[in-house]
Coordinates of C-alpha atoms in Angstrom, one line a residue:
M599 CA 1.0 82.5 36.4
K600 CA 1.6 86.0 34.7
L601 CA 2.2 89.5 36.0
L602 CA -0.3 92.1 34.6
K603 CA 1.5 95.5 35.0
D604 CA -1.4 97.6 33.7
I605 CA -3.6 96.6 36.5
D606 CA -0.9 95.7 39.0
A607 CA -2.1 92.1 39.4
I608 CA -1.0 88.5 38.9
A609 CA -3.1 86.1 36.9
F610 CA -3.1 82.4 37.7
L611 CA -4.1 79.7 35.1
G612 CA -4.5 76.1 36.3
H613 CA -6.9 73.2 36.7
P614 CA -7.5 70.5 39.3
V615 CA -5.8 67.2 39.1
I616 CA -8.6 64.7 38.6
N617 CA -8.0 60.9 38.3
D618 CA -11.6 59.7 37.8
M619 CA -15.2 60.4 38.4
D620 CA -15.0 59.6 42.0
D621 CA -12.5 62.5 42.5
M622 CA -14.9 64.9 40.6
C623 CA -17.8 63.9 42.9
K624 CA -15.6 64.3 45.9
F625 CA -14.6 67.9 45.0
G626 CA -18.0 68.9 43.6
L627 CA -16.7 69.5 40.1
Y628 CA -18.3 69.2 36.7
L629 CA -16.8 68.6 33.2
N630 CA -17.2 72.3 32.5
D631 CA -14.9 73.1 35.3
L632 CA -12.0 71.4 33.6
N633 CA -9.6 73.0 31.1
K634 CA -11.1 73.0 27.7
F635 CA -7.7 73.3 25.9
D636 CA -5.5 70.6 27.4
G637 CA -7.7 67.6 26.7
S638 CA -8.4 66.7 30.3
A639 CA -12.2 66.4 29.8
E640 CA -11.8 64.2 26.8
M641 CA -9.3 62.0 28.6
L642 CA -11.6 61.6 31.6
V643 CA -14.6 60.8 29.4
T644 CA -12.5 58.3 27.5
E645 CA -11.4 56.7 30.8
M646 CA -15.0 56.6 31.9
Q647 CA -16.0 54.8 28.7
H648 CA -13.1 52.4 29.0
Q649 CA -13.9 51.7 32.6
S650 CA -17.6 51.0 31.7
Q651 CA -16.5 48.6 28.9
L652 CA -14.1 46.8 31.3
Q653 CA -16.9 46.5 33.9
K654 CA -19.3 45.1 31.3
A655 CA -16.6 42.6 30.2
Y656 CA -15.9 41.6 33.8
E657 CA -19.6 41.0 34.5
T658 CA -19.9 39.0 31.3
Q659 CA -16.9 36.9 32.3
Q660 CA -18.4 36.4 35.7
S661 CA -21.6 35.2 34.2
W662 CA -19.8 32.8 31.9
T663 CA -17.8 31.5 34.9
A664 CA -20.9 30.9 36.9
S665 CA -22.6 29.2 33.9
L666 CA -19.5 27.1 33.3
E667 CA -19.4 26.0 37.0
E668 CA -23.1 25.1 36.8
T669 CA -22.5 23.1 33.7
R670 CA -19.6 21.3 35.3
L671 CA -21.8 20.4 38.3
Q672 CA -24.5 19.1 36.0
L673 CA -22.0 17.1 34.1
N674 CA -20.7 15.5 37.3
Q675 CA -24.2 14.7 38.4
W676 CA -25.0 13.0 35.1
K677 CA -21.7 11.1 35.2
K678 CA -22.7 9.8 38.7
K679 CA -26.1 8.8 37.4
G680 CA -24.6 7.1 34.4
K681 CA -22.1 5.3 36.6
K682 CA -24.8 4.2 39.0
L683 CA -26.9 2.9 36.1
L684 CA -23.9 1.0 34.6
Y685 CA -23.1 -0.6 38.0
S686 CA -26.8 -1.5 38.5
L687 CA -26.9 -3.4 35.1
L688 CA -23.5 -5.2 35.3
P689 CA -21.3 -6.8 38.0
A690 CA -18.9 -4.2 39.4
R691 CA -15.8 -5.8 37.8
I692 CA -17.4 -5.8 34.4
A693 CA -18.6 -2.3 34.8
Q694 CA -15.1 -1.2 35.7
L695 CA -13.7 -2.7 32.5
I696 CA -16.2 -0.7 30.4
E697 CA -15.6 2.4 32.4
N698 CA -11.8 2.0 31.7
G699 CA -12.5 1.9 27.9
V700 CA -12.7 -1.9 27.2
K701 CA -15.1 -2.7 24.4
P702 CA -18.1 -4.4 25.9
N703 CA -18.4 -7.3 23.5
S704 CA -14.7 -8.1 23.8
I705 CA -15.2 -9.2 27.4
C706 CA -15.2 -13.0 27.8
E707 CA -14.0 -14.8 30.9
T708 CA -13.9 -18.3 32.3
F709 CA -14.7 -18.9 36.0
E710 CA -13.7 -22.2 37.5
Q711 CA -16.2 -22.0 40.3
V712 CA -19.3 -19.9 40.9
T713 CA -22.5 -20.6 42.6
I714 CA -25.7 -19.9 40.7
M715 CA -29.2 -19.5 42.3
F716 CA -32.6 -19.6 40.6
V717 CA -35.7 -18.3 42.3
N718 CA -39.0 -19.3 40.8
T719 CA -42.6 -18.5 41.5
V720 CA -44.8 -21.6 42.0
D721 CA -47.8 -21.7 39.6
F722 CA -46.4 -18.7 37.7
S723 CA -47.9 -20.1 34.4
S724 CA -51.4 -20.0 35.9
I725 CA -50.9 -16.4 37.1
V726 CA -49.8 -15.4 33.6
K727 CA -52.8 -17.2 32.2
N728 CA -55.3 -15.3 34.4
A729 CA -53.7 -11.9 34.4
E730 CA -54.2 -8.9 32.2
P731 CA -51.0 -7.5 30.7
T732 CA -50.9 -4.5 33.1
Q733 CA -51.7 -6.8 36.1
L734 CA -48.9 -9.2 35.1
I735 CA -46.4 -6.3 34.8
K736 CA -47.4 -4.9 38.2
F737 CA -47.2 -8.4 39.8
V738 CA -43.8 -9.2 38.3
N739 CA -42.4 -5.7 39.1
S740 CA -43.5 -5.9 42.8
T741 CA -42.0 -9.4 43.1
I742 CA -38.7 -8.6 41.4
S743 CA -38.4 -5.3 43.3
V744 CA -38.4 -7.3 46.6
Y745 CA -35.7 -9.6 45.3
D746 CA -33.6 -6.7 43.9
G747 CA -33.9 -4.8 47.2
I748 CA -32.4 -7.8 49.0
V749 CA -29.6 -8.6 46.5
S750 CA -28.5 -5.0 46.3
T751 CA -27.6 -5.0 50.0
F752 CA -25.1 -7.8 49.6
D753 CA -21.5 -7.3 48.4
K754 CA -20.2 -9.7 45.7
V755 CA -23.7 -11.0 44.9
H756 CA -24.9 -10.2 41.3
K757 CA -28.2 -10.3 39.7
I758 CA -27.9 -11.5 36.1
E759 CA -31.4 -11.5 34.7
T760 CA -35.1 -12.1 35.1
K761 CA -36.3 -14.7 32.6
A762 CA -39.6 -14.8 30.7
D763 CA -40.9 -17.7 33.0
G764 CA -40.5 -15.4 36.0
S765 CA -37.4 -17.0 37.3
Y766 CA -34.8 -14.8 38.9
L767 CA -31.0 -15.6 38.4
I768 CA -28.2 -14.5 40.7
V769 CA -24.6 -15.6 41.1
T770 CA -21.7 -15.4 43.5
G771 CA -18.0 -16.1 42.7
L772 CA -17.5 -13.6 39.9
D773 CA -15.2 -11.6 42.1
N774 CA -12.9 -14.6 42.8
H775 CA -10.9 -14.1 39.6
S776 CA -7.3 -14.7 38.7
P777 CA -5.4 -13.1 35.8
N778 CA -4.9 -16.5 34.2
D779 CA -8.7 -16.8 33.8
S780 CA -9.0 -14.1 31.2
S781 CA -9.1 -15.1 27.6
S782 CA -9.6 -11.9 25.7
L783 CA -8.5 -9.0 27.9
G784 CA -5.2 -7.0 27.8
K785 CA -2.8 -6.1 30.6
E786 CA -4.5 -2.8 31.2
S787 CA -7.8 -4.5 31.6
M788 CA -6.4 -7.0 34.0
F789 CA -5.3 -4.2 36.3
S790 CA -8.9 -2.9 36.5
I791 CA -10.1 -6.5 37.1
R792 CA -8.1 -6.6 40.3
T793 CA -9.2 -3.2 41.4
N794 CA -12.2 -3.3 43.8
N795 CA -14.9 -0.7 43.5
D796 CA -14.9 0.5 47.0
E797 CA -17.4 3.3 46.3
E798 CA -20.1 0.9 45.1
S799 CA -19.5 -1.7 47.9
A800 CA -19.0 0.7 50.8
N801 CA -22.7 0.6 51.8
K802 CA -23.3 -3.1 51.2
R803 CA -23.2 -5.9 53.7
Q804 CA -20.0 -7.8 53.5
F805 CA -19.3 -11.3 54.8
P806 CA -15.5 -11.9 54.4
H807 CA -15.8 -15.1 56.5
F808 CA -18.4 -16.7 54.1
N809 CA -17.5 -18.8 51.1
Q810 CA -19.4 -18.1 48.0
C811 CA -22.1 -20.7 48.7
E812 CA -22.6 -19.5 52.2
L813 CA -23.0 -16.0 50.9
I814 CA -25.7 -17.0 48.4
C815 CA -27.5 -19.0 51.1
A816 CA -27.8 -15.9 53.2
V817 CA -29.5 -14.2 50.2
A818 CA -31.7 -17.3 49.6
L819 CA -33.0 -17.4 53.2
E820 CA -33.7 -13.7 53.2
I821 CA -35.7 -14.0 50.0
I822 CA -37.7 -16.9 51.4
E823 CA -38.4 -14.9 54.6
N824 CA -39.4 -11.8 52.7
S825 CA -41.6 -13.8 50.3
H826 CA -44.3 -13.8 53.0
E827 CA -44.9 -10.2 52.2
L828 CA -45.8 -11.0 48.6
H829 CA -49.2 -12.3 47.6
N830 CA -50.9 -14.0 44.7
P831 CA -52.9 -11.2 42.9
F832 CA -55.6 -13.7 42.1
D833 CA -56.1 -15.0 45.6
S834 CA -59.5 -13.6 46.3
E835 CA -58.9 -13.3 50.1
N836 CA -55.3 -12.3 49.6
K837 CA -54.3 -14.4 52.6
D838 CA -51.8 -16.9 51.2
A839 CA -48.2 -15.7 50.8
L840 CA -46.7 -16.1 47.4
K841 CA -45.1 -19.5 47.0
I842 CA -41.5 -19.5 45.7
K843 CA -38.9 -22.2 45.4
I844 CA -35.1 -21.9 45.1
G845 CA -32.3 -24.1 43.6
L846 CA -28.5 -23.8 43.8
H847 CA -25.6 -25.4 42.0
T848 CA -21.9 -24.7 42.0
G849 CA -19.6 -25.2 39.0
S850 CA -17.7 -23.5 36.2
I851 CA -19.1 -21.1 33.6
V852 CA -18.1 -18.8 30.8
A853 CA -19.3 -15.3 31.1
G854 CA -19.3 -12.3 28.8
I855 CA -21.2 -9.4 27.2
V856 CA -23.1 -10.2 24.0
G857 CA -24.4 -7.9 21.3
L858 CA -23.7 -4.4 20.1
S859 CA -26.9 -2.8 21.4
N860 CA -29.0 -3.5 24.4
I861 CA -26.0 -5.4 25.7
Q862 CA -26.4 -8.1 28.3
F863 CA -24.0 -9.8 30.6
C864 CA -24.7 -13.6 30.1
L865 CA -23.6 -16.8 31.8
F866 CA -23.0 -19.9 29.6
G867 CA -22.4 -23.5 30.6
D868 CA -23.9 -26.6 32.1
T869 CA -23.8 -25.0 35.6
V870 CA -26.6 -22.7 34.6
N871 CA -28.8 -25.5 33.4
T872 CA -28.1 -27.6 36.5
A873 CA -29.0 -24.7 38.8
S874 CA -32.3 -24.3 36.9
R875 CA -33.0 -28.1 37.3
M876 CA -32.4 -27.8 41.0
C877 CA -35.0 -25.0 41.1
S878 CA -37.4 -27.0 39.1
N879 CA -37.1 -30.0 41.5
S880 CA -37.3 -27.9 44.6
E881 CA -40.5 -27.3 46.6
A882 CA -42.4 -24.3 47.7
G883 CA -40.7 -22.4 50.5
R884 CA -37.5 -24.6 50.3
I885 CA -34.0 -24.3 49.0
L886 CA -32.6 -27.3 47.1
L887 CA -28.8 -27.8 46.7
S888 CA -26.8 -29.9 44.3
D889 CA -24.0 -32.1 45.6
S890 CA -21.4 -29.6 44.5
S891 CA -23.0 -26.8 46.5
F892 CA -23.5 -29.1 49.5
S893 CA -19.7 -29.8 49.4
Q894 CA -19.1 -26.1 50.3
L895 CA -21.6 -26.3 53.1
K896 CA -21.1 -29.7 54.8
N897 CA -18.4 -28.2 57.1
S898 CA -20.1 -24.8 57.4
L899 CA -20.2 -23.1 60.8
Y900 CA -23.2 -21.1 59.8
Y901 CA -25.7 -23.3 57.9
E902 CA -27.3 -26.7 58.3
C903 CA -28.3 -29.1 55.4
E904 CA -30.0 -32.4 55.2
F905 CA -29.9 -35.1 52.5
R906 CA -33.0 -35.1 50.4
D907 CA -32.7 -37.9 47.9
T908 CA -31.0 -39.1 44.8
I909 CA -33.2 -37.8 42.0
E910 CA -33.3 -38.1 38.2
V911 CA -32.4 -34.8 36.6
K912 CA -33.2 -34.1 33.0
G913 CA -30.0 -34.2 30.9
K914 CA -27.9 -35.1 34.0
G915 CA -29.1 -38.5 35.2
S916 CA -29.0 -39.4 38.9
M917 CA -27.9 -36.6 41.3
Q918 CA -27.7 -36.4 45.0
T919 CA -29.5 -33.4 46.4
Y920 CA -29.8 -31.7 49.7
W921 CA -32.1 -29.3 51.5
L922 CA -30.8 -26.1 53.1
K923 CA -32.5 -26.3 56.5
G924 CA -31.4 -22.9 57.7
R925 CA -29.0 -21.1 60.0
K926 CA -27.4 -23.0 62.8
D927 CA -28.6 -22.2 66.3
G928 CA -27.3 -18.9 67.7
I929 CA -26.1 -17.7 64.2
K930 CA -27.1 -14.2 63.2
E931 CA -26.0 -12.6 59.9

């Protein structure tokens, strides 16, 4: 402010206080309205540029954050898929060991008592002989899919493999394991052995009142019952149900993962061979038990058995065998 005596007036010099572009728009001002000599316009333009850069950086960061979150969700999905695949290929306890970092081919365990079941298709060799490769694959896949669908609903029942002769091998008793049974696992692994995989077993049927042989009998009967839905692809009238036979044996085994690639969980021991012999000596639509399996069922509240005969078993000599007749009256699983 300055007094001008010559013209008897007072001159005022000033400029508005502007913080940002919003204030300029609010007051209806332009850059030309600002003082050209105190740097106000330059400061405001610089602030505008800086604000624009910050906004761009913020938007870029937001985009990165969204992309990172999407990647994290995809990673979790693939982890779940990988875990599901692992648990579908191996018994839950073995899968847990590998998940916890145990080297697959270092896993070797002894089980004092398991029950092994073989399921075999009668006249499978004649079906193979008459089938085209694609027909054979389609037939085997449809058959095994029915078996897998049944086994996957039972807790503590594990599919081991499908053999080249079409036989289907499952086992119970792998979950009944004590720390003293392990021959090549460290203390950290033993902790994971004793840990149940609740997530995997939550949706499965559980029979805590069954012993291992009763449990596998429940599976065997369900497979027999569902086999009526399967048919021989070379039955011209497609009327006859597929004929299958089943054999069981209870005993000790050694189990472990073999190989470095295409790894497979394998069972070793005479128990496997004897179970296969029981299946070979069984009859279509029936379930044959060895004496050791019958010993777990003779006082069963749930299943009935009957003596079949003393038969000659290759490599074993004379063995007493029994038929599983079925569930006792009034028993529902």
